[in-house]
C-alpha angles and dihedrals in degrees: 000000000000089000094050085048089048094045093052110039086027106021104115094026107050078051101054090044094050089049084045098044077051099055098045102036098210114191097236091042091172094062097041092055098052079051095051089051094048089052093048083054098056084044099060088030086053100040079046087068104030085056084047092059088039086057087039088050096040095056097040093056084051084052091050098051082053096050084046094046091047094053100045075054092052088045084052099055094039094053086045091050089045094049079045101063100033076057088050087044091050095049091047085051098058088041080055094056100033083059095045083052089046084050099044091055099044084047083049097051096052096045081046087044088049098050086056097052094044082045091052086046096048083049088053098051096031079058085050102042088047078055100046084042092047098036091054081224125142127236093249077052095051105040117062099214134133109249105012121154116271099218129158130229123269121198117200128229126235098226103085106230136205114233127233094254089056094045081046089052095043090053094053093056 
């Protein structure tokens, strides 16, 4: 029963330190070896925790390329939804301006469209006024309403006159 308990808590290293007391030839070899076997202990123990950091390091580097990882993916997405809305600005932009031409022209036909029709209305007086002019009549002549003014006709002369405010003004000078 002791030796099973030997071989199992002190197997390899009751071996090694014998191995060890045998080689050196100490001359307390008793001590030396309970030293030897101290020492063996705060080595595993030693290489135990060692092997422990090495697992911890191990996984947090592997937490650390994730987190990198994540975040090159979250600069990704960012870069391609901000390329995504200057896109969207940029389309807004054109509709904008698509709509400002659409405008402008619209704007451009009515006032086209105006001019015709002022155009078609100055055709029309200046055919009435040809007539009125032809014709020697008055505009109370002409129109047939009820309460135009009766007003004659005045010719104007070719010789440009002062008029008696200006003369008024020169003499004063």
């Amino acid at each position: 029963m002791e030796s099973i308990y030997l071989q199992r808590c002190l197997g390899t290293c009751l071996t090694q330190g014998l191995a060890e007391v045998a080689r050196v030839r100490p001359l307390d070899p008793i001590e030396y070896l309970a030293l030897w076997i101290y020492k063996y202990k705060e080595n595993v123990t030693m290489e135990q925790l060692r092997q422990r950091e090495m697992i911890e390091l191990e996984h947090e580097r592997e937490l650390a390329m994730m987190e990198q990882e994540m975040l090159e993916r979250l600069k990704a997405e960012e870069l391609l939804f901000q390329q995504q809305l200057a896109f969207q600005l940029e389309l807004e932009m054109q509709e904008k301006e698509k709509q400002e031409t659409e405008e402008l022209q619209r704007t451009q036909q009515e006032l086209n469209k105006d001019m015709s029709l002022e155009g078609i209305a100055r055709g029309e007086e200046s055919i009435l006024s040809e007539e009125s002019v032809d014709s020697g009549k008055t505009l109370a002549e002409i129109s047939d309403r009820y309460g135009a003014p009766n007003l004659s006709r005045v010719e104007e002369l070719d010789e440009p006159m002062l008029s008696d405010v200006a003369l008024n003004i020169d003499q004063d000078l």
